[in-house]
Every structure is written in C-alpha cells, then in structure tokens.
CSV table of C-alpha atoms in Angstrom, one decimal:
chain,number,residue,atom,x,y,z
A,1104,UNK,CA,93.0,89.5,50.7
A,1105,UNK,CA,93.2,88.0,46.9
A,1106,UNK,CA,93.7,90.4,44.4
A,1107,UNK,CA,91.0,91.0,42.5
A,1108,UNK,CA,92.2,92.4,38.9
A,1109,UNK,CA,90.6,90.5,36.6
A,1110,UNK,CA,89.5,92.5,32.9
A,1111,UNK,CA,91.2,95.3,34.6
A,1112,UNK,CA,94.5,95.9,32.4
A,1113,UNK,CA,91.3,95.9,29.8
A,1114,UNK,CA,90.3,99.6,30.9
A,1115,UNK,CA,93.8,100.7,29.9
A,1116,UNK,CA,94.4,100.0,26.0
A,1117,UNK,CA,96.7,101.9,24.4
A,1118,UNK,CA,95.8,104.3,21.6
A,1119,UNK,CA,96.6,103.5,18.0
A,1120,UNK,CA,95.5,105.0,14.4
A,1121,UNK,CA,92.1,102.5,13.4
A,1122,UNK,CA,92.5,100.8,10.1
A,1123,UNK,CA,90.9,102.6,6.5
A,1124,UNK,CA,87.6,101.3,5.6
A,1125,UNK,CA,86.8,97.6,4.2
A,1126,UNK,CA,90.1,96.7,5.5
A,1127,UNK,CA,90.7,94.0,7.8
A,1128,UNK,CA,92.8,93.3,10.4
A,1129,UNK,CA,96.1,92.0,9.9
A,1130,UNK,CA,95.6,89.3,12.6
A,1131,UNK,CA,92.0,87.8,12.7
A,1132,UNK,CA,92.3,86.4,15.7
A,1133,UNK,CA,92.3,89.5,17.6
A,1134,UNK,CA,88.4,90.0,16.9
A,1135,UNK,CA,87.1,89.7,20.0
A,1136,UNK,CA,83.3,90.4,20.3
A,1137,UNK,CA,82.4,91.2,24.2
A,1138,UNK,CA,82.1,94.2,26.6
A,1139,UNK,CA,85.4,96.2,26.3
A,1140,UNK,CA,86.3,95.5,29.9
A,1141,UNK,CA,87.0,91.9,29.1
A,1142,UNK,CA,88.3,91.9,26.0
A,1143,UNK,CA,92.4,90.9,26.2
A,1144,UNK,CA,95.0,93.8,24.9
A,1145,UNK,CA,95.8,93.8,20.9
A,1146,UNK,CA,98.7,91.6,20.6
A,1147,UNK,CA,102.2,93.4,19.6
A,1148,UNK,CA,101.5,95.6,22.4
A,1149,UNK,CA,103.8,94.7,25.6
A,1150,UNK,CA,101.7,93.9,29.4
A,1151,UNK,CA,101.6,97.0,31.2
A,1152,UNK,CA,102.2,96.0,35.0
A,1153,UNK,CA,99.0,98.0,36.5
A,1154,UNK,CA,98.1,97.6,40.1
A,1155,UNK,CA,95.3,95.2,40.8
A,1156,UNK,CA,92.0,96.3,42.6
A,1157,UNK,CA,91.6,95.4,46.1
A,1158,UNK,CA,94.5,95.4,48.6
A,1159,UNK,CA,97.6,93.4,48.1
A,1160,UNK,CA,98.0,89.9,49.6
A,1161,UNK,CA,100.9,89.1,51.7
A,1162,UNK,CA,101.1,88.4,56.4
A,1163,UNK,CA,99.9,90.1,58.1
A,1164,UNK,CA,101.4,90.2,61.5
A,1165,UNK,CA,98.0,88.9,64.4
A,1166,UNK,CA,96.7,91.1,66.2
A,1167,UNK,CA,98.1,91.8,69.7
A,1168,UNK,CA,95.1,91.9,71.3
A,1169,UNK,CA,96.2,94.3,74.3
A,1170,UNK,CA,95.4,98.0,73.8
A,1171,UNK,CA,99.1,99.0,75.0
A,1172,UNK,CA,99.7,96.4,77.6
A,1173,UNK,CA,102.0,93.9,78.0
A,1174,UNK,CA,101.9,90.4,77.1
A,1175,UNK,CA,100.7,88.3,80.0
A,1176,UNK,CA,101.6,84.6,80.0
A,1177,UNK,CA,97.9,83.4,81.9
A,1178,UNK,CA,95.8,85.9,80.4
A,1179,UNK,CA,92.9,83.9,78.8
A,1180,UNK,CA,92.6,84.3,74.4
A,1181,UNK,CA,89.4,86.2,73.6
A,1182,UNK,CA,89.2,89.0,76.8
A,1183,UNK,CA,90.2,92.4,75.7
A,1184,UNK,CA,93.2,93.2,77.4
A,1185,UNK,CA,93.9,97.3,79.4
A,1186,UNK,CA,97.0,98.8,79.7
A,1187,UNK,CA,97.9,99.7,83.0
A,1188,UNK,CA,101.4,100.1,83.5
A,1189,UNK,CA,100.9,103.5,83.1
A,1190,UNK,CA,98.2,103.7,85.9
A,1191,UNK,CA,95.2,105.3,83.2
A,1192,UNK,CA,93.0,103.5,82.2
A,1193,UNK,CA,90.3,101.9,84.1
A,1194,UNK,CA,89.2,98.4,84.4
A,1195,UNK,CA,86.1,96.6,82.8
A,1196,UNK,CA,82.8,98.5,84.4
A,1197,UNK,CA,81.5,94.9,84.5
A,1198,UNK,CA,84.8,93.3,86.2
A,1199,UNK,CA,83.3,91.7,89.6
A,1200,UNK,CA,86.9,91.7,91.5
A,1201,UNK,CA,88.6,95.0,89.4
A,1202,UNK,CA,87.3,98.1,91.0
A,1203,UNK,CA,87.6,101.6,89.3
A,1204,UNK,CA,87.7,103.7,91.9
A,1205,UNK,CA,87.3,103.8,96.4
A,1206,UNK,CA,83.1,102.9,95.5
A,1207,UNK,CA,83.6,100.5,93.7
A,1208,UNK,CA,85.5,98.7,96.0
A,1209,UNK,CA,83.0,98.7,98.5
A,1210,UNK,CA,80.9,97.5,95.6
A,1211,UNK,CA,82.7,94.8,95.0
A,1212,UNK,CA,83.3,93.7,98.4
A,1213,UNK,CA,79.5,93.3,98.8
A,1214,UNK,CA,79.1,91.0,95.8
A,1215,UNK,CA,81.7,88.9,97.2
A,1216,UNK,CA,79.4,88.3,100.5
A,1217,UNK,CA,76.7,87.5,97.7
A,1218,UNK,CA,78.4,85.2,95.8
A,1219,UNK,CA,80.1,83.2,97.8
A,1220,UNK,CA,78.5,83.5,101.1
A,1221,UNK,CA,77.4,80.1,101.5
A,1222,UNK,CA,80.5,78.0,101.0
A,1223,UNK,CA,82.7,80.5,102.8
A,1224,UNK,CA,79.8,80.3,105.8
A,1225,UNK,CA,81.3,76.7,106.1
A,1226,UNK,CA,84.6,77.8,106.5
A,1227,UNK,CA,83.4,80.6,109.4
A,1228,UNK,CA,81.2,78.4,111.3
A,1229,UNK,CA,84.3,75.9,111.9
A,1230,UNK,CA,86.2,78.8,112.8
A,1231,UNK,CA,83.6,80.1,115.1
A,1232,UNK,CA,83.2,76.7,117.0
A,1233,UNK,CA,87.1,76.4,117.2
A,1234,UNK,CA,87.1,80.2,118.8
A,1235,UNK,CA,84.1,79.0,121.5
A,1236,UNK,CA,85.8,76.6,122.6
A,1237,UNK,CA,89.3,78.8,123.1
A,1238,UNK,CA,86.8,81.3,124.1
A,1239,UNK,CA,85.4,78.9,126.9
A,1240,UNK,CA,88.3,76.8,127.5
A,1241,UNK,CA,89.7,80.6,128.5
A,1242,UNK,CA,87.3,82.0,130.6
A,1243,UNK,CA,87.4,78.6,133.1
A,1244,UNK,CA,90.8,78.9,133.8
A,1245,UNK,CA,90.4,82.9,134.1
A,1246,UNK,CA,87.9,81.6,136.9
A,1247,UNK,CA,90.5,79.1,138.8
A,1248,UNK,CA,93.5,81.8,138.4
A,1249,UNK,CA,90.9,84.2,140.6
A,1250,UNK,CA,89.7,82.0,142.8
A,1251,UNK,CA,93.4,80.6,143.4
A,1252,UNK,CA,95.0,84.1,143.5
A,1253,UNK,CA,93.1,84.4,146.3
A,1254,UNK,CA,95.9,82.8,148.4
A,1255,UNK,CA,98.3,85.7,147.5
A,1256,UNK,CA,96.1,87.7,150.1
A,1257,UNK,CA,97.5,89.7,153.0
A,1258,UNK,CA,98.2,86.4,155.0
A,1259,UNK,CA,100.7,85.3,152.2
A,1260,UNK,CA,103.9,84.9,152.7
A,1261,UNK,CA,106.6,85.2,150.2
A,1262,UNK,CA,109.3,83.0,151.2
A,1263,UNK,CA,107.0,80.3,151.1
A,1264,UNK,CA,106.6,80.9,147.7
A,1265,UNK,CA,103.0,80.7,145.5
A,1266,UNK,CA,101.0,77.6,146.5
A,1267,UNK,CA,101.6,75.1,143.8
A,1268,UNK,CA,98.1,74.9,143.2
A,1269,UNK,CA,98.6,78.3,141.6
A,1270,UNK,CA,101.4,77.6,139.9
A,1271,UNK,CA,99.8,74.3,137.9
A,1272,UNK,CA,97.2,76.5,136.9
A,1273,UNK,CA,98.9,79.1,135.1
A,1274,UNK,CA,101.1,76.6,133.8
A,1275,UNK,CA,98.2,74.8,132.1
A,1276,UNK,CA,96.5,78.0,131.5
A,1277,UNK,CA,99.4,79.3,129.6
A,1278,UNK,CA,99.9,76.4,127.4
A,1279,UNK,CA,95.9,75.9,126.8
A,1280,UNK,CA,96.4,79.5,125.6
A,1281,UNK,CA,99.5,78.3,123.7
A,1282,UNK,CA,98.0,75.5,122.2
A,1283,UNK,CA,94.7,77.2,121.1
A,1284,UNK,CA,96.2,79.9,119.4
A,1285,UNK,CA,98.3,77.9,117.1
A,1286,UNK,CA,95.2,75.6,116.5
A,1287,UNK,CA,93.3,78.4,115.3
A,1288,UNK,CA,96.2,79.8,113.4
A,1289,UNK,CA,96.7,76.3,111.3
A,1290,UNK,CA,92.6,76.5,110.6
A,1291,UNK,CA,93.4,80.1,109.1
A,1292,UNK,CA,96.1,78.9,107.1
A,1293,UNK,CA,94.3,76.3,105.8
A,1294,UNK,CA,90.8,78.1,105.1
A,1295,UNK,CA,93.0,81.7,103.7
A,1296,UNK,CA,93.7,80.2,100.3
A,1297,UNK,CA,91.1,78.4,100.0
A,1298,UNK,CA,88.6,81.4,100.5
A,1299,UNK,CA,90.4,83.3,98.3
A,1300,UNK,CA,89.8,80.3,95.4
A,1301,UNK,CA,86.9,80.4,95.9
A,1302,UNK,CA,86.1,84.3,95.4
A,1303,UNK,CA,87.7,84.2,92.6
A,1304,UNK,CA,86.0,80.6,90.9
A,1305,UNK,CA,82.6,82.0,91.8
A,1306,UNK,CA,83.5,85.7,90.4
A,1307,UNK,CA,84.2,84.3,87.5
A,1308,UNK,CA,81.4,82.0,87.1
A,1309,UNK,CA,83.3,78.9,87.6
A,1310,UNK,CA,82.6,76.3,89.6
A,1311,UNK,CA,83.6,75.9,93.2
A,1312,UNK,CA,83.1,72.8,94.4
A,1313,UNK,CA,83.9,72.5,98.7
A,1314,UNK,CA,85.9,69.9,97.6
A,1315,UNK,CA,88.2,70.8,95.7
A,1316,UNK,CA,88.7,74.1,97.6
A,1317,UNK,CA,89.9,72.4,100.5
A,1318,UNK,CA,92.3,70.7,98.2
A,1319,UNK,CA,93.4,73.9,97.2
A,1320,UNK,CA,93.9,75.2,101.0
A,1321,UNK,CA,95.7,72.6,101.8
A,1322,UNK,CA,98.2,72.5,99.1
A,1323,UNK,CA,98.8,76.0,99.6
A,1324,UNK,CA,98.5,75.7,103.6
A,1325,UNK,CA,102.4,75.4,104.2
A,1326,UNK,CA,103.4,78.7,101.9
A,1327,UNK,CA,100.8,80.3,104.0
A,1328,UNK,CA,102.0,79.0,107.4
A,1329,UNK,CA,105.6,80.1,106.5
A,1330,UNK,CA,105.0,83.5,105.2
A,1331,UNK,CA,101.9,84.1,107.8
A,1332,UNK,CA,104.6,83.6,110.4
A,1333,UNK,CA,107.2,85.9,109.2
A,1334,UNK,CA,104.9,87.7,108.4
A,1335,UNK,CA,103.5,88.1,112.1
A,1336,UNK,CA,107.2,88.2,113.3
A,1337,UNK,CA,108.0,91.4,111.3
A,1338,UNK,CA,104.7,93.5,112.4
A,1339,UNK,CA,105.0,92.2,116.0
A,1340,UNK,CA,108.8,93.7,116.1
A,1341,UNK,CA,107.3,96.8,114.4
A,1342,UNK,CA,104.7,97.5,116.9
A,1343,UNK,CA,107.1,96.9,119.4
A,1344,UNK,CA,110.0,99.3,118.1
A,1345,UNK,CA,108.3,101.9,117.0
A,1346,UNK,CA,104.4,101.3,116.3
A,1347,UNK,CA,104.3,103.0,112.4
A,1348,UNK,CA,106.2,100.5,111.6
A,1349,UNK,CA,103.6,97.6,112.7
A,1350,UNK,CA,100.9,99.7,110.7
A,1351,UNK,CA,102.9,99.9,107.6
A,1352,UNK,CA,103.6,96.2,107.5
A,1353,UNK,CA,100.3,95.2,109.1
A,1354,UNK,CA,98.4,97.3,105.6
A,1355,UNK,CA,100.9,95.8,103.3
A,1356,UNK,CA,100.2,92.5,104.4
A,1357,UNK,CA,96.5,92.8,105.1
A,1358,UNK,CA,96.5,93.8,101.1
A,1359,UNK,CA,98.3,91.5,99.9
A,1360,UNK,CA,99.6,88.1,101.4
A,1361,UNK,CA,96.9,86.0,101.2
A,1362,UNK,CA,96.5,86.8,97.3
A,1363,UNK,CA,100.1,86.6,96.8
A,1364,UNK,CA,100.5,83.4,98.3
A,1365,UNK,CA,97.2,81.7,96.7
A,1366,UNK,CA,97.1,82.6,93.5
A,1367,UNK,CA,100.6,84.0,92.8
A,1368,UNK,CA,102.7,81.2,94.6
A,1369,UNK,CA,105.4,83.7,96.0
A,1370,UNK,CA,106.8,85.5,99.4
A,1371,UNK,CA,106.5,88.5,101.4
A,1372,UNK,CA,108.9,90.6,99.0
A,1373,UNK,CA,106.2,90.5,96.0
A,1374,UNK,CA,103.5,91.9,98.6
A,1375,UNK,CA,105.4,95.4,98.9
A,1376,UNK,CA,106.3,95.6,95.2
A,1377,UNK,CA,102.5,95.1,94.7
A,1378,UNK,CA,101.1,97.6,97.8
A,1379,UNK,CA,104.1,100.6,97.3
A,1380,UNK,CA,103.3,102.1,94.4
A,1381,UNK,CA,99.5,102.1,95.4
A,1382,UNK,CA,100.2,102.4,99.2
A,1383,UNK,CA,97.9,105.3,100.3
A,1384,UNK,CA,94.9,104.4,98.1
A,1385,UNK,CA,95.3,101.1,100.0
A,1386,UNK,CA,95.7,102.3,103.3
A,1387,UNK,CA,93.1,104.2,103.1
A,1388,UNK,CA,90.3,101.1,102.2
A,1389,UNK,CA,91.8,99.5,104.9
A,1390,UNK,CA,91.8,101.9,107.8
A,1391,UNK,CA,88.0,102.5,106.5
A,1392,UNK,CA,87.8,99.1,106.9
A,1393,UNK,CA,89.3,98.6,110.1
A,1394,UNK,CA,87.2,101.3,111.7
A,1395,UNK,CA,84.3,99.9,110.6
A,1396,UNK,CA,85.2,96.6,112.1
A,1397,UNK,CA,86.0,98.1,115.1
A,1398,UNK,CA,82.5,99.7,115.8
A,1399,UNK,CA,81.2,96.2,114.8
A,1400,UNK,CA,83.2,94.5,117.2
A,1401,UNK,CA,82.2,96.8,120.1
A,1402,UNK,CA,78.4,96.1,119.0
A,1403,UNK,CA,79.1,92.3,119.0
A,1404,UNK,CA,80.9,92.0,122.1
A,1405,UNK,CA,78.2,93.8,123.9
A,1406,UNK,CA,75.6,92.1,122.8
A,1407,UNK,CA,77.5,88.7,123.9
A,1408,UNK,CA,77.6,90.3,126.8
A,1409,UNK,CA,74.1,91.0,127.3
A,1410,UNK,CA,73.2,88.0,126.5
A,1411,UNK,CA,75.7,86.0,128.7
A,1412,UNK,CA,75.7,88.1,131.6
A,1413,UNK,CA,79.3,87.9,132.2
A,1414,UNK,CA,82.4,89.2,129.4
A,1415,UNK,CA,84.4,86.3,130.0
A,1416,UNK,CA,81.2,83.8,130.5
A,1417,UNK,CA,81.2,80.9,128.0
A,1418,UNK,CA,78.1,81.7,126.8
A,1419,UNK,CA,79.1,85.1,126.1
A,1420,UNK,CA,82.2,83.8,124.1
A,1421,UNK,CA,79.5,81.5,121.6
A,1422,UNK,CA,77.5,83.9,121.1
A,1423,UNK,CA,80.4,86.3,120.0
A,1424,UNK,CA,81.8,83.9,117.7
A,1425,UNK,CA,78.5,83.7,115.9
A,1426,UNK,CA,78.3,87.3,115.5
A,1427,UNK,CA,81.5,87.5,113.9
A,1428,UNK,CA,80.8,84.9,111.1
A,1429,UNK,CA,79.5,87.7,108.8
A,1430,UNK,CA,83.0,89.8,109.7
A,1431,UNK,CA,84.5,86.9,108.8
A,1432,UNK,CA,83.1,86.5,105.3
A,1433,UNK,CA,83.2,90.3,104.3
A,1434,UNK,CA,87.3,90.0,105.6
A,1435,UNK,CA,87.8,87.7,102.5
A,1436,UNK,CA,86.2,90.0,100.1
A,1437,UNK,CA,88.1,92.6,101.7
A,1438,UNK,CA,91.3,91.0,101.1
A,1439,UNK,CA,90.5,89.4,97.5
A,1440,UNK,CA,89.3,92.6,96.1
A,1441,UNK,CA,91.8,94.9,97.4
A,1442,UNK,CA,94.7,92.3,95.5
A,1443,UNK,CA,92.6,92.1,92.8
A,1444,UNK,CA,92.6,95.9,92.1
A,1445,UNK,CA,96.7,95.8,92.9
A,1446,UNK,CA,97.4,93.6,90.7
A,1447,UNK,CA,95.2,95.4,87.6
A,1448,UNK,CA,97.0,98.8,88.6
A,1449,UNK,CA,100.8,96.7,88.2
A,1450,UNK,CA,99.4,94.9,85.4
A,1451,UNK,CA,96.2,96.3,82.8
A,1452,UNK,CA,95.6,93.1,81.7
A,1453,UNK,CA,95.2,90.9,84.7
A,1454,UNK,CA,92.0,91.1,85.5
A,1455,UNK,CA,89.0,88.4,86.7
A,1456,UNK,CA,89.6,86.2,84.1
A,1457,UNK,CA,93.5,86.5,84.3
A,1458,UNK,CA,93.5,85.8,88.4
A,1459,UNK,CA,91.1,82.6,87.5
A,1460,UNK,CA,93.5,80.9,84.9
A,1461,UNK,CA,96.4,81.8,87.5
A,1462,UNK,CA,94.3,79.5,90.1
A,1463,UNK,CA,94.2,76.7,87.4
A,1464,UNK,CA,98.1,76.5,87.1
C-alpha cells in the first residue's frame, strides 16, 4: 500500500513566540492563506521525519495458500489447500472422492455408481460377455470330462492307462481354462485405469469422453499387467504359506494398486506406504465390502441358477454375468474412493481437484 501522508507533517508545527502587533513577517512569502493542515512548515525550521498514515509500502511475501500443508507440485492455483500430514483435519464436506469419515465413504461410493454409471456399464457389459463365454465354454467341457470319466469305471483297467479320449479332453479343457483366464485378465488391465479416469474426470466435472479413456487404459495397460501380476504372485504365495498373509496383501492391494498405477504412475512399494499408516480404517471398508459382495454373489448365483436350471448350464453362466455388471461398477467406486481418501490422509492437499490435474500429466 502507498503511503498516504500528504498535509500531515502540517498537524505538527513547532511552537514559536508570534510577532508584536502591526509587524510583519520577516519573510513574506511564508503567508500562506488555507486550512492549517495544508499549509507547508515556516521555513528555518528543519523536516521533522514523522511517520506517514497508512501502512508502509515494501513485498510482501504471496500468500502460501495451504493452511499448514505442504506444497504439492499438481495441486490446481485457486482450491484451498488442508493440511493433513498430521492426520486432523478433515476434507472439503463438498469433496465427491475425499470422504471424512466410514459414512461418507459409502456416500461416496454411491455417487460414483451415479456419475459414471453409464460409460463404466460399457466397460462391464464387455466384461460380462467375455465371462459367458468362459462361463459356457467351461461348463461344455465340464460335460465331456463327465461323460468321458465314465470310462474310469469299475471295468477300467490301469495298465492300460486313461483312454486318450480322456486325456485330449482335459488337455484342451485345461488350456481353454488357461487361455480364458488370461483373456479376461488383459480386459481387466486394460478397462482398471481407465475406470478409474474416468471416476475421477466425471467427479470433477470434467469431461470423459469413451474415447479418450480407452486411450488412457491402454497406455497404462502394461504398468497394470506388470504390477497386477506381481501383485497376484505375492497374495497367491501368502495364502498358500500362511493365509494372513494373503489377506494383508490382498487389502493393501485392493486399496490401492489400481490408483497407484493410474494416476500416480508407480509400483507395488508406494501401495503399502499409502495403506500402512491407515491400514485398519481400510481394512475395515473393505471386509464390509467384501461381505457385502459375498451375500450378493450368493443371491446372484442362485438366481442364475433358477433360471438355468443347472449351476454349470450356459444359460446359468449369462445370466450371472449380467447380474454382476452392477458389482462391477460399485468395485470401481470402491477402489477410487478408498485411494482417494489415502492419499488426502498422506497428503491434506490432494484432493478431487489434485488427483484430476495428476490424470492430465
């Protein structure tokens, strides 16, 4: 701010004895007719230095703009930033990815099926046709195995070893399962990031074109194949050694990986540093979940089952992979909301907008 001191040294005139009567003033020139406050000090008198009105100009340094939190290279200008190293203080009531506390999680979750659930319906339906087919492809050979295993009856003989009938078809029926399963698991890998940019593009009230979300699956496709498979390498070896193991690393990577890997660009390691501090508040959305899935998979199968007549008809398998297109779509609200509430308690500033300019990079 200018200083604004003008007519004030006026206000402070020295005192001095006033001339005698008739006389006038040895210097004319000082007549000065005018308010006091602007009339200039008698000259002979030195400038007294007073201190102007107003506040002093000089810089300033800007304005941090984060109450206490530290600086965060992606964070958009003009959002007001929350510290959260120090885990207290909540996010923006109005944050659509950032809950507050276990209800507004589920909150959030929700609005994610709102938002997004028409593009990411695409993504389940191809999914779900991909899975009837496994599902069908399956159940015929489960039929041929029977039928043929019927040779291994009590007129079998072992040294003639299995008919090679039987053998061809569990040959084929083990590389059809082979061959499916990594079909569908290159599908996931391609559709995981691009779920999750889309979750976060529509949260923030960006646009999300099917177009360009693909593109962004599929340049993140081979991080996610890479890590997914580790990933899956690790929990299978910790279910098999000693199961708590396989739950730890199957929470820590249900939290975390497909965020990490979309919109972070990094491995495995940065999805513990993100789900151990926070590790029982997490575990604890999950397993709730995980149990509601469970009761909804139950429901579904039956109902497949009631309508196909047979568990392992093909018809049963279609109609199951319908039912679980909505599971689908709540799973990537699940996992989007869940990393977007890690990375707010690491970080107070990283919130919606934050996790949307990280996308743009």
């Amino acid at each position: 701010m200018a200083p604004h001191n003008i007519g004030f040294t006026a206000t402070f005139q020295p005192m001095s004895t006033p001339p005698p009567p008739g006389s006038e003033p040895e210097h004319p020139e000082q007549r000065h007719e005018g308010p006091p406050e602007t009339q200039p000090p008698p000259q002979g008198y030195p400038a007294r230095d007073y201190p102007p009105v107003g506040y002093p100009s000089g810089s300033y340094p800007p304005p941090s703009g984060l109450a206490g939190g530290t600086a965060y290279p992606n964070y958009p200008a003009g959002y007001p930033g929350y510290p959260g190293a120090d885990g207290g203080t909540e996010p923006p009531e109005d944050d659509p990815l950032v809950p507050a506390d276990f209800g507004g999680w589920f909150e959030r979750v929700i609005g994610v099926f709102r938002r997004s659930w028409r593009t990411l319906l695409i993504f389940q339906v191809v999914l779900a046709v991909l899975s009837a087919i496994y599902s069908a492809l399956a159940a015929s050979f489960s039929r041929n195995l029977t039928a043929l295993s019927g040779a291994l009856g009590p007129g079998f003989d072992p040294n003639a070893g299995p008919p090679p009938d039987l053998v061809a078809a569990v040959a084929t029926a083990g590389m059809i399962t082979l061959i499916g399963w990594g079909v569908l698991c290159l599908v996931v890998a391609f559709l995981a990031p691009a779920s999750v940019f889309v979750v976060i593009r529509d949260a923030e009230g960006q646009p999300a074109p099917l177009g360009e979300a693909l593109g962004f699956g599929a340049s993140r496709m081979p991080a996610m194949i890479g890590w997914g498979l580790l990933a899956w390498i690790l929990t299978s070896i910790g279910y098999v050694l000693l199961f708590i193991p396989g739950i730890y690393l199957s929470i820590v990577f249900g939290a975390a990986l497909a965020g990490v890997v979309a919109v972070e660009r990094t491995g495995i390691g940065r999805c513990f540093a993100l789900v151990n501090p926070r590790f029982w508040p997490t575990a604890g959305r999950l397993v709730v979940y995980f149990l509601i899935t469970l009761v909804y998979l139950v429901v579904a199968h039956l109902i497949a089952s009631a309508i196909g007549g047979d568990p392992l008809s093909t018809t049963t398998g279609i109609v199951q992979a319908i039912l679980l297109i909505p599971l689908g779509i709540t799973s990537a609200g699940v996992a989007v909301v869940t990393y977007a509430e890690l990375r707010f308690r690491e970080n107070g500033v990283v919130t919606t907008p934050a996790l949307a300019a990280e996308l743009a990079r």
